[in-house]
Amino acid sequence: MGYIVDYFGSYLSGAGVTILISLLALVAGFILGLVVCIARISNSKILKVISGIYIEVVRGTPLLVQIMIIAYALPQVGVQFPSILGMGTEFTGGLVALTLNSGAYIAEIMRSGIQSINKGQMEASRSLGFNYWQAMRFIIVPQAIKNILPALANEFVTLVKESAIVSFVGIADIMFVANTVKNSTYKAFGPYIFAALIYFIITFTLSKLIGLLEKKMTVDK
């Protein structure tokens, strides 16, 4: 295990990439999920069908396949991703894949949050002169977001774990570093155990923070 010390800096760098791509995917996925959710519950049949197809396709196919399609298949048909934050085009492709995947799940989380709001809130908003979109923006969605904050935080934990798959497209996250160490030292046990330990530390810390958030929200209620 002594060789782990030699690659400790690389592991820390990989952890930073893992947290960065997971956080960016969560933020972008939340925006996408909110849009899809609004489309899903709207009165437009076309929007309902499109959003429904998107959710079912994303939730019904493996994330690995989605990443491979976006990172490798799309560039072959002319879809090129720009490099962001100086991380390379592979990072952008992985981020897009995680965002699309997370967006589908967040859309359903948002939908359940909005449906948990008493229908009288919408009726009261409309009686005060708000149109449908104003009522959703200023009254319904803010309340729904507060209700689903723990679920969104859990989605971040899930993203951190699932992001390990982006190493398949060359993104230098924790798993990519572990594979590099394994290939350099011809030893697999130590590098992967250490990678698992880093993931555990990150997710355990996030889980404890989520627990504190849930307790605070319970007290506030």
Short mmCIF file of C-alpha atoms in Angstrom, two decimals:
data_model
loop_
_atom_site.label_atom_id
_atom_site.label_comp_id
_atom_site.label_asym_id
_atom_site.label_seq_id
_atom_site.Cartn_x
_atom_site.Cartn_y
_atom_site.Cartn_z
CA MET A 1 0.00 0.00 0.00
CA GLY A 2 3.02 2.26 0.19
CA TYR A 3 2.61 3.25 -3.45
CA ILE A 4 -0.69 4.91 -2.56
CA VAL A 5 1.34 7.73 -1.00
CA ASP A 6 3.00 8.37 -4.35
CA TYR A 7 -0.38 8.81 -6.02
CA PHE A 8 -2.18 10.52 -3.14
CA GLY A 9 -2.17 13.88 -4.92
CA SER A 10 -3.69 12.26 -8.01
CA TYR A 11 -6.43 10.72 -5.91
CA LEU A 12 -7.22 14.12 -4.36
CA SER A 13 -7.33 15.67 -7.83
CA GLY A 14 -9.65 12.87 -8.96
CA ALA A 15 -11.88 13.47 -5.94
CA GLY A 16 -12.10 17.14 -6.92
CA VAL A 17 -13.15 16.19 -10.45
CA THR A 18 -15.74 13.76 -9.09
CA ILE A 19 -17.29 16.38 -6.80
CA LEU A 20 -17.15 19.07 -9.51
CA ILE A 21 -18.87 17.05 -12.24
CA SER A 22 -21.47 15.75 -9.76
CA LEU A 23 -22.28 19.23 -8.48
CA LEU A 24 -22.50 20.73 -11.97
CA ALA A 25 -24.70 17.84 -13.10
CA LEU A 26 -26.98 18.36 -10.09
CA VAL A 27 -27.40 22.09 -10.79
CA ALA A 28 -27.91 21.62 -14.53
CA GLY A 29 -30.10 18.56 -13.89
CA PHE A 30 -32.26 20.58 -11.50
CA ILE A 31 -32.87 23.27 -14.14
CA LEU A 32 -33.60 20.64 -16.79
CA GLY A 33 -35.74 18.62 -14.40
CA LEU A 34 -37.80 21.67 -13.46
CA VAL A 35 -38.49 22.45 -17.13
CA VAL A 36 -39.41 18.82 -17.86
CA CYS A 37 -41.59 18.68 -14.76
CA ILE A 38 -43.53 21.78 -15.78
CA ALA A 39 -43.99 20.27 -19.23
CA ARG A 40 -45.10 17.00 -17.66
CA ILE A 41 -47.87 18.60 -15.60
CA SER A 42 -48.91 21.19 -18.18
CA ASN A 43 -52.16 21.03 -20.15
CA SER A 44 -50.28 20.62 -23.44
CA LYS A 45 -50.54 17.07 -24.76
CA ILE A 46 -47.44 17.55 -26.93
CA LEU A 47 -45.32 18.69 -23.99
CA LYS A 48 -46.64 15.83 -21.88
CA VAL A 49 -45.75 13.27 -24.53
CA ILE A 50 -42.27 14.69 -25.19
CA SER A 51 -41.41 14.96 -21.50
CA GLY A 52 -42.84 11.51 -20.83
CA ILE A 53 -40.77 9.93 -23.60
CA TYR A 54 -37.61 11.64 -22.32
CA ILE A 55 -38.16 10.43 -18.76
CA GLU A 56 -38.99 6.86 -19.77
CA VAL A 57 -36.07 6.55 -22.19
CA VAL A 58 -33.53 7.92 -19.72
CA ARG A 59 -34.83 5.87 -16.80
CA GLY A 60 -35.16 2.77 -18.95
CA THR A 61 -31.61 2.66 -20.33
CA PRO A 62 -28.27 2.16 -18.52
CA LEU A 63 -26.26 5.28 -17.69
CA LEU A 64 -23.17 3.65 -19.21
CA VAL A 65 -24.91 3.33 -22.56
CA GLN A 66 -26.06 6.95 -22.38
CA ILE A 67 -22.53 8.16 -21.68
CA MET A 68 -21.08 6.09 -24.52
CA ILE A 69 -23.65 7.46 -26.96
CA ILE A 70 -23.08 11.07 -25.94
CA ALA A 71 -19.27 10.89 -25.63
CA TYR A 72 -18.51 8.68 -28.63
CA ALA A 73 -21.52 8.26 -30.93
CA LEU A 74 -22.69 11.89 -31.17
CA PRO A 75 -19.26 13.28 -32.20
CA GLN A 76 -19.27 10.80 -35.10
CA VAL A 77 -22.47 12.37 -36.46
CA GLY A 78 -21.13 15.90 -36.12
CA VAL A 79 -22.15 16.84 -32.56
CA GLN A 80 -19.04 18.34 -30.97
CA PHE A 81 -18.85 19.40 -27.35
CA PRO A 82 -16.76 22.41 -26.28
CA SER A 83 -14.25 22.21 -23.48
CA ILE A 84 -15.46 23.89 -20.29
CA LEU A 85 -13.38 24.99 -17.32
CA GLY A 86 -10.33 23.73 -19.21
CA MET A 87 -11.35 20.15 -18.44
CA GLY A 88 -11.52 18.88 -22.03
CA THR A 89 -14.33 17.79 -24.31
CA GLU A 90 -14.61 14.42 -22.53
CA PHE A 91 -15.57 16.22 -19.33
CA THR A 92 -18.30 18.13 -21.18
CA GLY A 93 -19.67 14.95 -22.72
CA GLY A 94 -19.72 13.19 -19.35
CA LEU A 95 -21.39 16.22 -17.77
CA VAL A 96 -24.08 16.29 -20.45
CA ALA A 97 -24.79 12.59 -19.93
CA LEU A 98 -25.03 12.94 -16.14
CA THR A 99 -27.19 16.04 -16.52
CA LEU A 100 -29.65 14.33 -18.86
CA ASN A 101 -29.80 11.31 -16.58
CA SER A 102 -30.20 13.31 -13.39
CA GLY A 103 -32.73 15.65 -15.01
CA ALA A 104 -35.14 12.77 -15.63
CA TYR A 105 -35.06 11.69 -11.99
CA ILE A 106 -35.23 15.24 -10.65
CA ALA A 107 -38.25 15.90 -12.89
CA GLU A 108 -40.12 13.11 -11.11
CA ILE A 109 -38.92 14.36 -7.72
CA MET A 110 -40.15 17.85 -8.61
CA ARG A 111 -43.46 16.50 -9.86
CA SER A 112 -44.10 14.71 -6.57
CA GLY A 113 -43.11 17.87 -4.70
CA ILE A 114 -45.49 20.05 -6.69
CA GLN A 115 -48.32 17.55 -6.37
CA SER A 116 -47.81 17.54 -2.60
CA ILE A 117 -48.79 21.22 -2.45
CA ASN A 118 -52.44 21.77 -1.57
CA LYS A 119 -54.46 22.60 -4.69
CA GLY A 120 -55.98 25.47 -2.77
CA GLN A 121 -52.65 27.28 -3.10
CA MET A 122 -53.09 27.53 -6.87
CA GLU A 123 -56.72 28.60 -6.52
CA ALA A 124 -55.76 31.27 -3.98
CA SER A 125 -52.96 32.52 -6.25
CA ARG A 126 -55.28 32.78 -9.23
CA SER A 127 -57.85 34.66 -7.12
CA LEU A 128 -55.14 37.19 -6.27
CA GLY A 129 -54.56 37.92 -9.95
CA PHE A 130 -51.64 35.60 -10.73
CA ASN A 131 -51.76 33.71 -14.00
CA TYR A 132 -50.81 30.01 -14.06
CA TRP A 133 -47.09 30.54 -14.73
CA GLN A 134 -46.78 33.34 -12.16
CA ALA A 135 -48.48 31.16 -9.54
CA MET A 136 -46.10 28.29 -10.34
CA ARG A 137 -43.04 30.56 -10.24
CA PHE A 138 -43.77 32.55 -7.10
CA ILE A 139 -46.04 30.31 -5.02
CA ILE A 140 -46.05 26.62 -5.93
CA VAL A 141 -42.47 25.84 -7.04
CA PRO A 142 -40.74 27.58 -4.07
CA GLN A 143 -42.84 25.54 -1.63
CA ALA A 144 -42.22 22.35 -3.60
CA ILE A 145 -38.46 22.93 -3.62
CA LYS A 146 -38.44 23.27 0.16
CA ASN A 147 -40.29 19.96 0.45
CA ILE A 148 -37.91 18.09 -1.84
CA LEU A 149 -34.59 19.50 -0.61
CA PRO A 150 -33.64 16.25 1.18
CA ALA A 151 -34.47 14.26 -1.97
CA LEU A 152 -32.33 16.61 -4.07
CA ALA A 153 -29.48 16.23 -1.60
CA ASN A 154 -29.80 12.46 -1.87
CA GLU A 155 -29.67 12.80 -5.65
CA PHE A 156 -26.30 14.52 -5.22
CA VAL A 157 -25.04 11.53 -3.22
CA THR A 158 -26.29 9.23 -5.96
CA LEU A 159 -24.56 11.33 -8.61
CA VAL A 160 -21.25 11.15 -6.75
CA LYS A 161 -21.42 7.36 -6.79
CA GLU A 162 -22.74 7.02 -10.33
CA SER A 163 -20.18 9.50 -11.69
CA ALA A 164 -17.55 6.77 -11.33
CA ILE A 165 -18.75 5.56 -14.70
CA VAL A 166 -17.38 8.67 -16.48
CA SER A 167 -13.90 7.19 -16.17
CA PHE A 168 -14.87 5.02 -19.15
CA VAL A 169 -14.68 8.09 -21.41
CA GLY A 170 -11.35 9.32 -20.07
CA ILE A 171 -12.43 11.79 -17.39
CA ALA A 172 -9.77 11.90 -14.65
CA ASP A 173 -12.05 11.21 -11.70
CA ILE A 174 -11.36 8.92 -8.74
CA MET A 175 -11.93 5.71 -10.71
CA PHE A 176 -9.76 6.91 -13.59
CA VAL A 177 -6.92 7.52 -11.14
CA ALA A 178 -7.46 4.09 -9.56
CA ASN A 179 -7.26 2.45 -12.98
CA THR A 180 -4.10 4.41 -13.77
CA VAL A 181 -2.45 3.31 -10.53
CA LYS A 182 -3.50 -0.28 -11.17
CA ASN A 183 -1.99 -0.21 -14.66
CA SER A 184 1.23 1.36 -13.38
CA THR A 185 1.77 -0.93 -10.41
CA TYR A 186 0.08 -4.10 -11.71
CA LYS A 187 -1.79 -4.22 -8.41
CA ALA A 188 -5.57 -3.92 -8.28
CA PHE A 189 -6.59 -4.50 -4.68
CA GLY A 190 -4.98 -1.43 -3.09
CA PRO A 191 -5.91 1.18 -5.73
CA TYR A 192 -9.56 0.14 -5.85
CA ILE A 193 -9.92 -0.20 -2.09
CA PHE A 194 -8.46 3.28 -1.65
CA ALA A 195 -10.85 4.62 -4.31
CA ALA A 196 -13.77 3.00 -2.46
CA LEU A 197 -12.59 4.61 0.77
CA ILE A 198 -12.57 8.07 -0.84
CA TYR A 199 -16.07 7.56 -2.23
CA PHE A 200 -17.24 6.39 1.19
CA ILE A 201 -15.77 9.44 2.94
CA ILE A 202 -17.47 11.79 0.46
CA THR A 203 -20.87 10.09 0.54
CA PHE A 204 -20.80 9.51 4.30
CA THR A 205 -20.06 13.20 4.90
CA LEU A 206 -22.83 14.25 2.51
CA SER A 207 -25.27 11.83 4.15
CA LYS A 208 -24.56 13.31 7.59
CA LEU A 209 -25.08 16.83 6.22
CA ILE A 210 -28.38 15.71 4.67
CA GLY A 211 -29.42 14.31 8.05
CA LEU A 212 -28.74 17.68 9.68
CA LEU A 213 -30.71 19.42 6.92
CA GLU A 214 -33.70 17.14 7.45
CA LYS A 215 -33.62 17.72 11.22
CA LYS A 216 -33.48 21.48 10.73
CA MET A 217 -36.40 21.39 8.31
CA THR A 218 -38.40 19.28 10.77
CA VAL A 219 -37.75 21.79 13.55
CA ASP A 220 -38.68 24.71 11.28
CA LYS A 221 -42.01 23.08 10.50
#
